[in-house]
PDB file of C-alpha atoms in Angstrom:
ATOM      1  CA  UNK A  12      -0.018  -0.002   0.000  1.00 54.00           C
ATOM      2  CA  UNK A  13       0.828   3.621  -0.202  1.00 61.00           C
ATOM      3  CA  UNK A  14       2.775   5.358   2.555  1.00 79.00           C
ATOM      4  CA  UNK A  15       2.467   9.114   2.574  1.00 87.00           C
ATOM      5  CA  UNK A  16       4.565  11.462   4.706  1.00 90.00           C
ATOM      6  CA  UNK A  17       4.177  15.168   5.398  1.00 93.00           C
ATOM      7  CA  UNK A  18       5.874  17.714   7.617  1.00 88.00           C
ATOM      8  CA  UNK A  19       3.590  18.471  10.560  1.00 91.00           C
ATOM      9  CA  UNK A  20       3.740  22.232  10.930  1.00 95.00           C
ATOM     10  CA  UNK A  21       4.321  25.346   8.862  1.00 96.00           C
ATOM     11  CA  UNK A  22       4.201  28.990   9.978  1.00 97.00           C
ATOM     12  CA  UNK A  23       4.017  31.689   7.331  1.00 97.00           C
ATOM     13  CA  UNK A  24       3.470  35.431   7.255  1.00 97.00           C
ATOM     14  CA  UNK A  25       0.420  36.844   5.561  1.00 97.00           C
ATOM     15  CA  UNK A  26       1.239  37.749   1.954  1.00 97.00           C
ATOM     16  CA  UNK A  27       4.162  35.319   1.681  1.00 97.00           C
ATOM     17  CA  UNK A  28       4.063  32.038  -0.237  1.00 97.00           C
ATOM     18  CA  UNK A  29       3.525  28.722   1.572  1.00 96.00           C
ATOM     19  CA  UNK A  30       4.977  25.442   0.373  1.00 97.00           C
ATOM     20  CA  UNK A  31       3.648  22.203   1.846  1.00 97.00           C
ATOM     21  CA  UNK A  32       5.575  19.035   0.995  1.00 96.00           C
ATOM     22  CA  UNK A  33       4.573  15.410   0.765  1.00 95.00           C
ATOM     23  CA  UNK A  34       6.416  12.246  -0.145  1.00 92.00           C
ATOM     24  CA  UNK A  35       4.856   8.950  -1.147  1.00 86.00           C
ATOM     25  CA  UNK A  36       6.074   5.401  -1.767  1.00 82.00           C
ATOM     26  CA  UNK A  37       3.698   3.966  -4.382  1.00 72.00           C
ATOM     27  CA  UNK A  38       4.163   5.202  -7.946  1.00 67.00           C
ATOM     28  CA  UNK A  39       0.986   3.602  -9.275  1.00 70.00           C
ATOM     29  CA  UNK A  40      -1.380   6.274  -7.952  1.00 71.00           C
ATOM     30  CA  UNK A  41      -3.731   7.560 -10.570  1.00 73.00           C
ATOM     31  CA  UNK A  42      -4.401  10.832  -8.805  1.00 82.00           C
ATOM     32  CA  UNK A  43      -2.704  12.684  -5.958  1.00 89.00           C
ATOM     33  CA  UNK A  44      -4.837  15.045  -3.907  1.00 92.00           C
ATOM     34  CA  UNK A  45      -4.603  18.005  -1.629  1.00 95.00           C
ATOM     35  CA  UNK A  46      -7.373  18.494   0.968  1.00 96.00           C
ATOM     36  CA  UNK A  47      -7.856  21.406   3.361  1.00 97.00           C
ATOM     37  CA  UNK A  48      -9.534  21.029   6.710  1.00 97.00           C
ATOM     38  CA  UNK A  49     -10.500  24.051   8.767  1.00 95.00           C
ATOM     39  CA  UNK A  50     -11.365  23.651  12.483  1.00 91.00           C
ATOM     40  CA  UNK A  51     -14.716  21.928  13.008  1.00 87.00           C
ATOM     41  CA  UNK A  52     -15.190  21.253   9.295  1.00 91.00           C
ATOM     42  CA  UNK A  53     -14.886  18.374   6.865  1.00 93.00           C
ATOM     43  CA  UNK A  54     -12.237  17.954   4.210  1.00 95.00           C
ATOM     44  CA  UNK A  55     -12.382  20.311   1.278  1.00 95.00           C
ATOM     45  CA  UNK A  56     -10.902  19.068  -1.983  1.00 93.00           C
ATOM     46  CA  UNK A  57      -8.494  21.814  -2.985  1.00 95.00           C
ATOM     47  CA  UNK A  58      -6.913  20.387  -6.070  1.00 94.00           C
ATOM     48  CA  UNK A  59      -5.555  17.199  -7.523  1.00 91.00           C
ATOM     49  CA  UNK A  60      -3.038  16.150 -10.133  1.00 90.00           C
ATOM     50  CA  UNK A  61      -3.060  13.209 -12.479  1.00 86.00           C
ATOM     51  CA  UNK A  62       0.011  11.085 -12.094  1.00 83.00           C
ATOM     52  CA  UNK A  63       1.188  11.744 -15.699  1.00 85.00           C
ATOM     53  CA  UNK A  64       1.398  15.502 -15.062  1.00 89.00           C
ATOM     54  CA  UNK A  65       4.289  17.494 -13.598  1.00 92.00           C
ATOM     55  CA  UNK A  66       2.480  20.639 -12.611  1.00 95.00           C
ATOM     56  CA  UNK A  67      -1.002  22.016 -12.184  1.00 95.00           C
ATOM     57  CA  UNK A  68      -1.910  25.608 -11.438  1.00 96.00           C
ATOM     58  CA  UNK A  69      -5.287  26.780 -10.184  1.00 93.00           C
ATOM     59  CA  UNK A  70      -5.444  30.482  -9.181  1.00 95.00           C
ATOM     60  CA  UNK A  71      -3.229  30.833  -6.064  1.00 97.00           C
ATOM     61  CA  UNK A  72      -2.498  27.099  -5.894  1.00 97.00           C
ATOM     62  CA  UNK A  73       0.340  25.333  -7.707  1.00 97.00           C
ATOM     63  CA  UNK A  74       0.886  21.611  -7.440  1.00 97.00           C
ATOM     64  CA  UNK A  75       4.247  20.145  -8.439  1.00 96.00           C
ATOM     65  CA  UNK A  76       4.817  16.450  -8.875  1.00 94.00           C
ATOM     66  CA  UNK A  77       8.293  14.955  -9.080  1.00 92.00           C
ATOM     67  CA  UNK A  78       7.714  11.314  -9.953  1.00 89.00           C
ATOM     68  CA  UNK A  79      11.391  10.409  -9.834  1.00 89.00           C
ATOM     69  CA  UNK A  80      11.707  11.559  -6.213  1.00 90.00           C
ATOM     70  CA  UNK A  81       8.068  10.651  -5.386  1.00 89.00           C
ATOM     71  CA  UNK A  82       7.577  14.158  -4.100  1.00 93.00           C
ATOM     72  CA  UNK A  83       4.415  16.259  -4.227  1.00 94.00           C
ATOM     73  CA  UNK A  84       4.155  19.852  -3.141  1.00 96.00           C
ATOM     74  CA  UNK A  85       1.445  22.496  -2.829  1.00 97.00           C
ATOM     75  CA  UNK A  86       2.402  26.135  -3.147  1.00 98.00           C
ATOM     76  CA  UNK A  87      -0.061  28.774  -1.965  1.00 97.00           C
ATOM     77  CA  UNK A  88       0.714  32.244  -3.318  1.00 98.00           C
ATOM     78  CA  UNK A  89      -0.139  35.372  -1.307  1.00 97.00           C
ATOM     79  CA  UNK A  90      -1.107  33.364   1.774  1.00 98.00           C
ATOM     80  CA  UNK A  91      -4.067  34.792   3.675  1.00 97.00           C
ATOM     81  CA  UNK A  92      -5.310  34.254   7.225  1.00 96.00           C
ATOM     82  CA  UNK A  93      -8.159  32.197   5.793  1.00 95.00           C
ATOM     83  CA  UNK A  94      -5.562  29.702   4.580  1.00 97.00           C
ATOM     84  CA  UNK A  95      -4.839  28.674   8.182  1.00 97.00           C
ATOM     85  CA  UNK A  96      -5.885  25.046   8.319  1.00 97.00           C
ATOM     86  CA  UNK A  97      -4.638  21.485   8.192  1.00 97.00           C
ATOM     87  CA  UNK A  98      -3.605  20.305   4.744  1.00 98.00           C
ATOM     88  CA  UNK A  99      -3.640  16.631   3.844  1.00 97.00           C
ATOM     89  CA  UNK A 100      -2.051  15.037   0.794  1.00 95.00           C
ATOM     90  CA  UNK A 101      -3.517  11.732  -0.300  1.00 92.00           C
ATOM     91  CA  UNK A 102      -3.026   9.122  -2.970  1.00 87.00           C
ATOM     92  CA  UNK A 103      -4.185   5.705  -3.820  1.00 75.00           C
ATOM     93  CA  UNK A 104      -3.281   2.674  -5.926  1.00 68.00           C
ATOM     94  CA  UNK A 105      -4.953   2.319  -9.273  1.00 61.00           C
ATOM     95  CA  UNK A 106      -7.179  -0.607  -8.295  1.00 63.00           C
ATOM     96  CA  UNK A 107      -7.680   0.491  -4.709  1.00 67.00           C
ATOM     97  CA  UNK A 108     -11.499   0.637  -4.744  1.00 71.00           C
ATOM     98  CA  UNK A 109     -11.392   4.179  -3.361  1.00 73.00           C
ATOM     99  CA  UNK A 110      -8.919   3.474  -0.589  1.00 81.00           C
ATOM    100  CA  UNK A 111      -6.884   6.631  -0.192  1.00 86.00           C
ATOM    101  CA  UNK A 112      -3.758   6.843   1.921  1.00 87.00           C
ATOM    102  CA  UNK A 113      -3.587  10.165   3.724  1.00 92.00           C
ATOM    103  CA  UNK A 114      -0.532  11.887   5.064  1.00 94.00           C
ATOM    104  CA  UNK A 115      -0.582  12.923   8.688  1.00 95.00           C
ATOM    105  CA  UNK A 116      -1.526  16.468   7.751  1.00 96.00           C
ATOM    106  CA  UNK A 117       0.397  19.780   7.875  1.00 97.00           C
ATOM    107  CA  UNK A 118      -0.892  22.445  10.239  1.00 97.00           C
ATOM    108  CA  UNK A 119      -0.453  25.797   8.511  1.00 97.00           C
ATOM    109  CA  UNK A 120      -0.593  28.892  10.673  1.00 97.00           C
ATOM    110  CA  UNK A 121      -0.694  32.294   8.941  1.00 97.00           C
ATOM    111  CA  UNK A 122       0.472  35.225  11.044  1.00 95.00           C
ATOM    112  CA  UNK A 123      -0.377  38.875  10.319  1.00 91.00           C
TER     113      UNK A 123
ATOM    114  CA  UNK B   5     -20.711  24.972   0.400  1.00 50.00           C
ATOM    115  CA  UNK B   6     -20.296  21.228   0.465  1.00 61.00           C
ATOM    116  CA  UNK B   7     -22.279  19.089  -1.985  1.00 91.00           C
ATOM    117  CA  UNK B   8     -22.269  16.195   0.467  1.00 96.00           C
ATOM    118  CA  UNK B   9     -24.719  16.854   3.293  1.00 97.00           C
ATOM    119  CA  UNK B  10     -24.443  15.120   6.661  1.00 97.00           C
ATOM    120  CA  UNK B  11     -26.919  15.169   9.531  1.00 98.00           C
ATOM    121  CA  UNK B  12     -26.836  15.706  12.407  1.00 97.00           C
ATOM    122  CA  UNK B  13     -23.822  18.029  12.801  1.00 96.00           C
ATOM    123  CA  UNK B  14     -23.444  17.010  16.455  1.00 97.00           C
ATOM    124  CA  UNK B  15     -24.644  13.964  18.343  1.00 96.00           C
ATOM    125  CA  UNK B  16     -24.274  13.020  22.001  1.00 96.00           C
ATOM    126  CA  UNK B  17     -25.395   9.563  22.948  1.00 94.00           C
ATOM    127  CA  UNK B  18     -25.081   7.109  25.774  1.00 91.00           C
ATOM    128  CA  UNK B  19     -23.486   3.709  25.362  1.00 90.00           C
ATOM    129  CA  UNK B  20     -26.874   1.937  25.299  1.00 90.00           C
ATOM    130  CA  UNK B  21     -28.516   4.225  22.716  1.00 90.00           C
ATOM    131  CA  UNK B  22     -29.248   3.512  19.093  1.00 95.00           C
ATOM    132  CA  UNK B  23     -28.832   6.363  16.637  1.00 96.00           C
ATOM    133  CA  UNK B  24     -28.137   6.875  12.923  1.00 97.00           C
ATOM    134  CA  UNK B  25     -25.938   9.222  10.952  1.00 98.00           C
ATOM    135  CA  UNK B  26     -27.161  10.289   7.545  1.00 98.00           C
ATOM    136  CA  UNK B  27     -25.364  11.392   4.396  1.00 98.00           C
ATOM    137  CA  UNK B  28     -26.784  12.594   1.105  1.00 98.00           C
ATOM    138  CA  UNK B  29     -25.286  13.621  -2.255  1.00 97.00           C
ATOM    139  CA  UNK B  30     -26.925  14.689  -5.501  1.00 91.00           C
ATOM    140  CA  UNK B  31     -23.882  14.685  -7.736  1.00 93.00           C
ATOM    141  CA  UNK B  32     -24.766  11.386  -9.379  1.00 92.00           C
ATOM    142  CA  UNK B  33     -21.794   9.702  -7.711  1.00 93.00           C
ATOM    143  CA  UNK B  34     -21.983   5.934  -7.472  1.00 92.00           C
ATOM    144  CA  UNK B  35     -19.423   5.422  -4.704  1.00 92.00           C
ATOM    145  CA  UNK B  36     -19.896   6.522  -1.116  1.00 94.00           C
ATOM    146  CA  UNK B  37     -17.643   6.246   1.909  1.00 95.00           C
ATOM    147  CA  UNK B  38     -17.665   6.448   5.696  1.00 97.00           C
ATOM    148  CA  UNK B  39     -14.544   7.673   7.502  1.00 97.00           C
ATOM    149  CA  UNK B  40     -13.705   8.135  11.161  1.00 97.00           C
ATOM    150  CA  UNK B  41     -11.433  10.974  12.167  1.00 97.00           C
ATOM    151  CA  UNK B  42      -9.868  11.581  15.559  1.00 96.00           C
ATOM    152  CA  UNK B  43      -8.582  15.032  16.459  1.00 92.00           C
ATOM    153  CA  UNK B  44      -5.404  16.131  14.625  1.00 88.00           C
ATOM    154  CA  UNK B  45      -5.316  12.840  12.713  1.00 93.00           C
ATOM    155  CA  UNK B  46      -6.088  11.939   9.071  1.00 95.00           C
ATOM    156  CA  UNK B  47      -9.405  10.223   8.272  1.00 96.00           C
ATOM    157  CA  UNK B  48      -9.509   6.422   8.570  1.00 95.00           C
ATOM    158  CA  UNK B  49     -11.631   4.556   6.068  1.00 94.00           C
ATOM    159  CA  UNK B  50     -14.496   2.490   7.491  1.00 96.00           C
ATOM    160  CA  UNK B  51     -16.725   1.433   4.611  1.00 95.00           C
ATOM    161  CA  UNK B  52     -16.943   1.775   0.817  1.00 92.00           C
ATOM    162  CA  UNK B  53     -20.151   1.383  -1.118  1.00 93.00           C
ATOM    163  CA  UNK B  54     -20.055   0.984  -4.900  1.00 90.00           C
ATOM    164  CA  UNK B  55     -23.331   0.958  -6.802  1.00 91.00           C
ATOM    165  CA  UNK B  56     -25.192   0.624  -3.500  1.00 93.00           C
ATOM    166  CA  UNK B  57     -23.302  -2.546  -2.564  1.00 92.00           C
ATOM    167  CA  UNK B  58     -20.755  -2.787   0.249  1.00 93.00           C
ATOM    168  CA  UNK B  59     -17.373  -3.155  -1.364  1.00 88.00           C
ATOM    169  CA  UNK B  60     -14.973  -2.637   1.532  1.00 85.00           C
ATOM    170  CA  UNK B  61     -15.390  -3.096   5.280  1.00 88.00           C
ATOM    171  CA  UNK B  62     -12.150  -2.175   7.014  1.00 87.00           C
ATOM    172  CA  UNK B  63     -12.675  -4.615   9.894  1.00 89.00           C
ATOM    173  CA  UNK B  64     -15.025  -2.211  11.582  1.00 94.00           C
ATOM    174  CA  UNK B  65     -16.770  -3.485  14.780  1.00 95.00           C
ATOM    175  CA  UNK B  66     -20.346  -4.680  14.298  1.00 95.00           C
ATOM    176  CA  UNK B  67     -21.697  -1.903  16.526  1.00 96.00           C
ATOM    177  CA  UNK B  68     -21.325   0.223  13.339  1.00 97.00           C
ATOM    178  CA  UNK B  69     -23.753  -0.859  10.659  1.00 97.00           C
ATOM    179  CA  UNK B  70     -23.780   0.932   7.288  1.00 97.00           C
ATOM    180  CA  UNK B  71     -26.738   1.040   4.895  1.00 97.00           C
ATOM    181  CA  UNK B  72     -27.062   2.427   1.389  1.00 97.00           C
ATOM    182  CA  UNK B  73     -30.806   2.625   0.569  1.00 96.00           C
ATOM    183  CA  UNK B  74     -30.244   4.261  -2.804  1.00 94.00           C
ATOM    184  CA  UNK B  75     -27.549   5.920  -4.882  1.00 91.00           C
ATOM    185  CA  UNK B  76     -27.930   9.271  -3.101  1.00 96.00           C
ATOM    186  CA  UNK B  77     -28.143   8.184   0.528  1.00 98.00           C
ATOM    187  CA  UNK B  78     -25.806   6.533   2.988  1.00 98.00           C
ATOM    188  CA  UNK B  79     -26.600   5.804   6.621  1.00 98.00           C
ATOM    189  CA  UNK B  80     -24.458   4.651   9.514  1.00 98.00           C
ATOM    190  CA  UNK B  81     -26.432   2.936  12.291  1.00 98.00           C
ATOM    191  CA  UNK B  82     -24.904   3.078  15.735  1.00 97.00           C
ATOM    192  CA  UNK B  83     -25.589   0.776  18.655  1.00 95.00           C
ATOM    193  CA  UNK B  84     -23.810   0.115  21.968  1.00 94.00           C
ATOM    194  CA  UNK B  85     -20.898   2.387  21.160  1.00 94.00           C
ATOM    195  CA  UNK B  86     -17.899   2.849  23.407  1.00 95.00           C
ATOM    196  CA  UNK B  87     -16.284   6.093  24.602  1.00 95.00           C
ATOM    197  CA  UNK B  88     -13.370   5.535  22.228  1.00 95.00           C
ATOM    198  CA  UNK B  89     -15.817   5.777  19.340  1.00 97.00           C
ATOM    199  CA  UNK B  90     -16.143   9.523  19.982  1.00 97.00           C
ATOM    200  CA  UNK B  91     -14.812  11.175  16.823  1.00 97.00           C
ATOM    201  CA  UNK B  92     -15.759  13.123  13.697  1.00 97.00           C
ATOM    202  CA  UNK B  93     -17.550  10.844  11.227  1.00 98.00           C
ATOM    203  CA  UNK B  94     -17.106  11.915   7.654  1.00 97.00           C
ATOM    204  CA  UNK B  95     -19.043  10.865   4.606  1.00 97.00           C
ATOM    205  CA  UNK B  96     -17.587  11.185   1.088  1.00 95.00           C
ATOM    206  CA  UNK B  97     -18.613  10.371  -2.453  1.00 94.00           C
ATOM    207  CA  UNK B  98     -16.845   9.943  -5.762  1.00 91.00           C
ATOM    208  CA  UNK B  99     -17.971   9.231  -9.313  1.00 89.00           C
ATOM    209  CA  UNK B 100     -16.875   5.629  -9.122  1.00 80.00           C
ATOM    210  CA  UNK B 101     -14.823   3.450  -6.791  1.00 68.00           C
ATOM    211  CA  UNK B 102     -13.695   0.562  -8.935  1.00 64.00           C
ATOM    212  CA  UNK B 103     -11.860   2.425 -11.704  1.00 62.00           C
ATOM    213  CA  UNK B 104      -8.694   4.023 -10.532  1.00 60.00           C
ATOM    214  CA  UNK B 105      -8.976   6.322  -7.562  1.00 62.00           C
ATOM    215  CA  UNK B 106     -11.104   9.331  -8.216  1.00 78.00           C
ATOM    216  CA  UNK B 107     -11.615  12.601  -6.382  1.00 86.00           C
ATOM    217  CA  UNK B 108     -13.622  12.135  -3.211  1.00 90.00           C
ATOM    218  CA  UNK B 109     -15.854  14.913  -2.000  1.00 93.00           C
ATOM    219  CA  UNK B 110     -16.427  15.123   1.727  1.00 95.00           C
ATOM    220  CA  UNK B 111     -19.254  16.370   3.886  1.00 96.00           C
ATOM    221  CA  UNK B 112     -18.711  18.496   6.984  1.00 95.00           C
ATOM    222  CA  UNK B 113     -19.064  15.504   9.234  1.00 97.00           C
ATOM    223  CA  UNK B 114     -21.007  14.542  12.350  1.00 98.00           C
ATOM    224  CA  UNK B 115     -19.221  15.242  15.659  1.00 97.00           C
ATOM    225  CA  UNK B 116     -20.105  12.221  17.816  1.00 97.00           C
ATOM    226  CA  UNK B 117     -19.619  12.122  21.576  1.00 96.00           C
ATOM    227  CA  UNK B 118     -20.247   8.962  23.571  1.00 95.00           C
ATOM    228  CA  UNK B 119     -21.004   9.430  27.264  1.00 91.00           C
TER     229      UNK B 119
END
């Protein structure tokens, strides 16, 4: 199965860029995902990247995928206080019947 | 706003009670999921339904009983729960479950507390 690792904490000043990193072990994932969870809420699907892509950009979000190093990152440009949350990366094997492997989550704290 | 709706948002129950959690989606998705999430931890998969049939049961105790009455609804029936079952229960849906892994959309969850 997939093992997914993330750094646990990131502090960033408002207006700066945030970069959240994730490494995974299984290269057969069809999609790799980034979810955001605010306190008391469910998981919000932020963006995802198909495993044959290197980069995907969606407004302030940029996802980079380095398949050789099995490294996934999420960059948030112009970070705002509303970006404070826990961010989970997740992936799954191609025939996994929906079984995603989540990283432990990165707590992002945005300071004024 | 989430397109997966869960009710109730909060539930407090005793260990002898019977209650149900409900989940609804109208995106035409044919796969639905139940997850359990403890504080500051990632979600843990409990059940997967594909085309209204139970596809995966991750060795969940029988005091949790899932039900999928139709393609839009997913229930989780609770009976004789333990204090360690207190958690956030999340429902998710995706277009399909059996072809690759596809984006799962989550509800806001039910915060369950067992007294």
